[in-house]
C-alpha cells in the first residue's frame, strides 16, 4: 500500500471544460436508488434513450452488469456493498470527467454509502433519484423472481427482506413508480437537467 507514496497525478492535455464544449453539455451523475423491482433499471434505460435523442452523451451503469465484471469479486455483505458503491462512484467520476452523464441504477441501500458516493463525486453535478415503491408492489412485480427466492431463504442478505433499505432523506428527486409513468418521470428528469444547465 505504501507504493502510493511514489504515485504522481498526470494532468491531462485536454481539460473537462474543453470536452464539455465539444459535447455541448456538462458531465454529471444521476444516481438511482431504491428497492429491487422499484424501477431503477427501467427508468435509467428510458432516460438514456431520451438523452440520446436529445444528442446527450449518457451511459448507464447497472447493478447486475457491474457485478458480472468489475465487481465480480464482491458479495452482498455490508462491507462488500460499500466497496461495490465506492468502485462505482470512482468509475462514475471518470465518466463524468470524460463529459458523460452517467446514469447509475444500484439499490445502494445504505445512507452512508450514498453519502460516500456523493462525496467522491462532489466536483460534478449530482442528482440522486429515489425510485420509491412499496415493498408489497416490488414483490408483486418481482421482475427477476428474486423476492420469491429471498422469501424461501435461497438468497441471503436480500434488501427489504433480510437486509435493510435506508430511505433517502434528501434526494434531489423522488419518483413514485406506483403512480408516475416511466415517460412522465423521464420528462421530469430531463427538465431537471435543463433547469440545472447540465444539458
Ligand atoms: N412507473 C414505473 N417506473 C418504473 N418501472 C415500472 C413502472 N411501472 C411498472 N414498472 C415495472 O417495474 C419493474 C421494475 O424492474 P426494474 O428491473 O427496472 O427494477 P430495478 O429497480 O432495476 O430492480 P433491481 O434492483 O433488482 O435491478 C419492471 O418490470 C417495470 O416494467
Ligand atoms: Mg436493476
Short mmCIF file of C-alpha atoms and ligand atoms in Angstrom, two decimals:
data_model
loop_
_atom_site.label_atom_id
_atom_site.label_comp_id
_atom_site.label_asym_id
_atom_site.label_seq_id
_atom_site.Cartn_x
_atom_site.Cartn_y
_atom_site.Cartn_z
CA UNK A 1 0.00 0.00 0.00
CA UNK A 2 2.92 2.33 0.67
CA UNK A 3 3.62 2.41 -3.10
CA UNK A 4 1.04 5.24 -3.04
CA UNK A 5 3.88 7.50 -1.93
CA UNK A 6 5.52 7.08 -5.33
CA UNK A 7 2.43 7.85 -7.41
CA UNK A 8 2.13 11.10 -9.28
CA UNK A 9 -1.06 12.51 -10.83
CA UNK A 10 -0.57 13.34 -14.51
CA UNK A 11 -2.62 16.26 -15.70
CA UNK A 12 -4.48 15.91 -18.99
CA UNK A 13 -3.71 17.88 -22.15
CA UNK A 14 -7.43 18.37 -22.88
CA UNK A 15 -9.44 19.65 -19.93
CA UNK A 16 -13.00 18.98 -18.83
CA UNK A 17 -14.25 22.38 -19.98
CA UNK A 18 -12.94 21.68 -23.48
CA UNK A 19 -14.62 18.29 -23.55
CA UNK A 20 -17.90 19.85 -22.41
CA UNK A 21 -17.63 22.47 -25.15
CA UNK A 22 -17.19 19.69 -27.69
CA UNK A 23 -20.19 17.76 -26.30
CA UNK A 24 -22.47 20.75 -25.81
CA UNK A 25 -23.39 19.69 -22.28
CA UNK A 26 -21.84 19.05 -18.88
CA UNK A 27 -20.73 15.76 -17.46
CA UNK A 28 -22.55 14.64 -14.34
CA UNK A 29 -24.15 11.85 -12.39
CA UNK A 30 -27.70 10.65 -11.95
CA UNK A 31 -27.85 8.10 -9.16
CA UNK A 32 -30.99 5.97 -8.83
CA UNK A 33 -31.55 4.25 -5.51
CA UNK A 34 -34.45 2.05 -4.43
CA UNK A 35 -35.63 -1.46 -3.70
CA UNK A 36 -35.15 -4.29 -6.16
CA UNK A 37 -38.03 -4.03 -8.62
CA UNK A 38 -38.71 -0.37 -7.82
CA UNK A 39 -37.86 0.56 -11.42
CA UNK A 40 -34.26 1.86 -11.37
CA UNK A 41 -33.09 -0.02 -14.47
CA UNK A 42 -36.33 0.69 -16.31
CA UNK A 43 -36.08 4.42 -15.61
CA UNK A 44 -32.31 4.55 -16.24
CA UNK A 45 -32.65 2.99 -19.66
CA UNK A 46 -35.68 5.08 -20.66
CA UNK A 47 -33.74 8.17 -19.60
CA UNK A 48 -30.66 7.07 -21.57
CA UNK A 49 -32.84 6.71 -24.68
CA UNK A 50 -34.36 10.15 -24.18
CA UNK A 51 -30.94 11.75 -23.63
CA UNK A 52 -29.61 10.03 -26.75
CA UNK A 53 -32.49 11.57 -28.70
CA UNK A 54 -31.56 14.95 -27.23
CA UNK A 55 -27.98 14.47 -28.51
CA UNK A 56 -26.61 13.99 -24.99
CA UNK A 57 -23.81 11.52 -24.29
CA UNK A 58 -25.06 9.32 -21.48
CA UNK A 59 -24.13 5.89 -20.21
CA UNK A 60 -25.92 3.53 -17.86
CA UNK A 61 -24.04 1.68 -15.15
CA UNK A 62 -26.33 -1.05 -13.87
CA UNK A 63 -26.04 -3.22 -10.76
CA UNK A 64 -26.07 -6.66 -12.30
CA UNK A 65 -23.79 -5.71 -15.21
CA UNK A 66 -21.16 -4.19 -12.95
CA UNK A 67 -21.33 -7.18 -10.62
CA UNK A 68 -20.68 -9.50 -13.59
CA UNK A 69 -17.46 -7.65 -14.44
CA UNK A 70 -15.62 -5.02 -12.44
CA UNK A 71 -17.12 -6.15 -9.13
CA UNK A 72 -17.38 -9.89 -9.72
CA UNK A 73 -15.26 -10.48 -6.61
CA UNK A 74 -17.81 -8.78 -4.33
CA UNK A 75 -20.80 -10.25 -2.49
CA UNK A 76 -23.70 -8.67 -0.60
CA UNK A 77 -22.32 -8.22 2.90
CA UNK A 78 -22.43 -4.68 4.22
CA UNK A 79 -18.66 -4.41 3.62
CA UNK A 80 -18.86 -5.66 0.04
CA UNK A 81 -21.84 -3.44 -0.74
CA UNK A 82 -19.78 -0.48 0.41
CA UNK A 83 -16.84 -1.46 -1.81
CA UNK A 84 -19.29 -2.02 -4.68
CA UNK A 85 -20.58 1.54 -4.33
CA UNK A 86 -17.09 3.01 -3.84
CA UNK A 87 -15.81 1.48 -7.08
CA UNK A 88 -18.93 2.53 -8.98
CA UNK A 89 -18.52 6.08 -7.69
CA UNK A 90 -14.87 6.14 -8.81
CA UNK A 91 -15.83 4.82 -12.26
CA UNK A 92 -18.62 7.41 -12.41
CA UNK A 93 -16.08 10.10 -11.63
CA UNK A 94 -14.05 9.07 -14.67
CA UNK A 95 -17.17 9.06 -16.87
CA UNK A 96 -18.31 12.45 -15.59
CA UNK A 97 -14.83 13.88 -16.08
CA UNK A 98 -14.88 12.46 -19.62
CA UNK A 99 -18.02 14.58 -20.16
CA UNK A 100 -20.69 11.89 -19.95
CA UNK A 101 -23.88 11.94 -17.97
CA UNK A 102 -23.58 8.68 -16.15
CA UNK A 103 -26.83 7.09 -15.05
CA UNK A 104 -26.43 4.72 -12.14
CA UNK A 105 -29.00 2.08 -11.25
CA UNK A 106 -28.00 0.45 -7.99
CA UNK A 107 -30.07 -0.46 -4.95
CA UNK A 108 -27.44 1.40 -2.87
CA UNK A 109 -29.39 0.70 0.33
CA UNK A 110 -27.16 2.39 2.90
CA UNK A 111 -27.25 6.10 3.61
CA UNK A 112 -23.51 6.18 4.46
CA UNK A 113 -22.59 4.53 1.14
CA UNK A 114 -24.73 7.01 -0.81
CA UNK A 115 -23.10 9.86 1.11
CA UNK A 116 -19.69 8.41 0.23
CA UNK A 117 -20.64 8.29 -3.47
CA UNK A 118 -21.86 11.89 -3.32
CA UNK A 119 -18.60 12.90 -1.64
CA UNK A 120 -16.42 11.11 -4.23
CA UNK A 121 -18.40 12.91 -6.94
CA UNK A 122 -18.52 16.28 -5.23
CA UNK A 123 -16.82 18.08 -8.14
CA UNK A 124 -19.57 17.06 -10.56
CA UNK A 125 -23.27 17.83 -10.94
CA UNK A 126 -25.07 15.13 -8.95
CA UNK A 127 -28.72 14.18 -8.83
CA UNK A 128 -29.84 11.42 -6.51
CA UNK A 129 -33.20 9.99 -7.52
CA UNK A 130 -35.21 7.80 -5.18
CA UNK A 131 -37.20 5.22 -7.15
CA UNK A 132 -39.85 4.89 -4.47
CA UNK A 133 -42.12 1.85 -4.48
CA UNK A 134 -43.69 -0.14 -1.66
CA UNK A 135 -42.15 -3.48 -0.81
CA UNK A 136 -45.54 -5.09 -1.47
CA UNK A 137 -45.62 -3.75 -5.05
CA UNK A 138 -41.95 -4.66 -5.68
CA UNK A 139 -42.76 -8.20 -4.55
CA UNK A 140 -45.84 -8.28 -6.76
CA UNK A 141 -43.75 -7.16 -9.78
CA UNK A 142 -40.80 -9.41 -8.90
CA UNK A 143 -39.36 -8.94 -12.43
CA UNK A 144 -36.41 -11.27 -11.81
CA UNK A 145 -38.13 -13.73 -9.46
CA UNK A 146 -35.74 -12.67 -6.70
CA UNK A 147 -38.31 -11.97 -3.97
CA UNK A 148 -39.71 -15.49 -4.23
CA UNK A 149 -36.19 -16.84 -3.77
CA UNK A 150 -35.40 -14.40 -0.96
CA UNK A 151 -38.60 -15.33 0.91
CA UNK A 152 -37.72 -19.02 0.69
CA UNK A 153 -34.25 -18.31 2.04
CA UNK A 154 -32.39 -19.04 -1.20
CA UNK A 155 -30.92 -15.51 -1.32
CA UNK A 156 -29.39 -14.24 1.92
CA UNK A 157 -28.95 -10.51 2.69
CA UNK A 158 -31.77 -9.54 0.31
CA UNK A 159 -32.66 -5.86 0.58
CA UNK A 160 -36.14 -5.31 2.01
CA UNK A 161 -36.44 -8.92 3.20
CA UNK A 162 -33.32 -9.88 5.14
CA UNK A 163 -31.21 -6.74 4.75
CA UNK A 164 -32.23 -3.12 5.37
CA UNK A 165 -33.08 -0.39 2.90
CA UNK A 166 -32.47 3.07 4.32
CA UNK A 167 -34.74 5.57 2.60
CA UNK A 168 -33.01 8.71 1.26
CA UNK A 169 -33.64 11.76 3.40
CA UNK A 170 -32.59 14.42 0.91
CA UNK A 171 -32.74 13.01 -2.61
CA UNK A 172 -32.86 15.69 -5.32
CA UNK A 173 -35.85 13.88 -6.84
CA UNK A 174 -38.30 11.17 -5.85
CA UNK A 175 -40.25 9.15 -8.37
CA UNK A 176 -43.23 7.23 -7.04
CA UNK A 177 -43.17 4.42 -9.56
CA UNK A 178 -46.58 3.11 -8.46
CA UNK A 179 -48.11 6.41 -9.55
CA UNK A 180 -45.89 8.11 -12.13
CA UNK A 181 -45.46 6.59 -15.59
CA UNK A 182 -41.97 5.99 -16.97
CA UNK A 183 -42.37 8.62 -19.69
CA UNK A 184 -43.65 11.32 -17.32
CA UNK A 185 -40.79 10.56 -14.91
CA UNK A 186 -38.19 10.72 -17.70
CA UNK A 187 -39.55 14.07 -18.92
CA UNK A 188 -39.36 15.39 -15.36
CA UNK A 189 -35.69 14.32 -15.07
CA UNK A 190 -34.81 15.90 -18.43
CA UNK A 191 -36.47 19.14 -17.27
CA UNK A 192 -34.39 19.00 -14.08
CA UNK A 193 -31.17 18.55 -16.10
CA UNK A 194 -32.11 21.55 -18.23
CA UNK A 195 -33.04 23.64 -15.18
CA UNK A 196 -29.60 22.91 -13.69
CA UNK A 197 -27.94 23.79 -17.02
CA UNK A 198 -26.37 20.34 -17.21
CA UNK A 199 -27.82 19.95 -20.74
N1 LIG B 1 -43.66 3.69 -13.33
C1 LIG B 1 -42.76 2.72 -13.40
N2 LIG B 1 -41.44 3.01 -13.38
C2 LIG B 1 -40.52 2.00 -13.45
N3 LIG B 1 -40.82 0.70 -13.56
C3 LIG B 1 -42.14 0.35 -13.61
C4 LIG B 1 -43.13 1.34 -13.52
N4 LIG B 1 -44.33 0.73 -13.58
C5 LIG B 1 -44.08 -0.59 -13.68
N5 LIG B 1 -42.76 -0.84 -13.72
C6 LIG B 1 -42.17 -2.19 -13.86
O1 LIG B 1 -41.47 -2.49 -12.66
C7 LIG B 1 -40.36 -3.33 -12.96
C8 LIG B 1 -39.10 -2.67 -12.43
O2 LIG B 1 -38.00 -3.50 -12.70
P1 LIG B 1 -36.52 -2.98 -12.78
O3 LIG B 1 -35.69 -4.10 -13.30
O4 LIG B 1 -36.46 -1.67 -13.51
O5 LIG B 1 -36.20 -2.72 -11.23
P2 LIG B 1 -34.83 -2.36 -10.52
O6 LIG B 1 -35.15 -1.28 -9.56
O7 LIG B 1 -33.78 -2.11 -11.53
O8 LIG B 1 -34.52 -3.71 -9.72
P3 LIG B 1 -33.08 -4.38 -9.36
O9 LIG B 1 -32.55 -3.64 -8.19
O10 LIG B 1 -33.43 -5.80 -9.00
O11 LIG B 1 -32.19 -4.32 -10.56
C9 LIG B 1 -40.32 -3.52 -14.47
O12 LIG B 1 -40.95 -4.73 -14.79
C10 LIG B 1 -41.15 -2.31 -14.95
O13 LIG B 1 -41.75 -2.56 -16.20
MG1 LIG B 2 -31.98 -3.05 -12.00
#
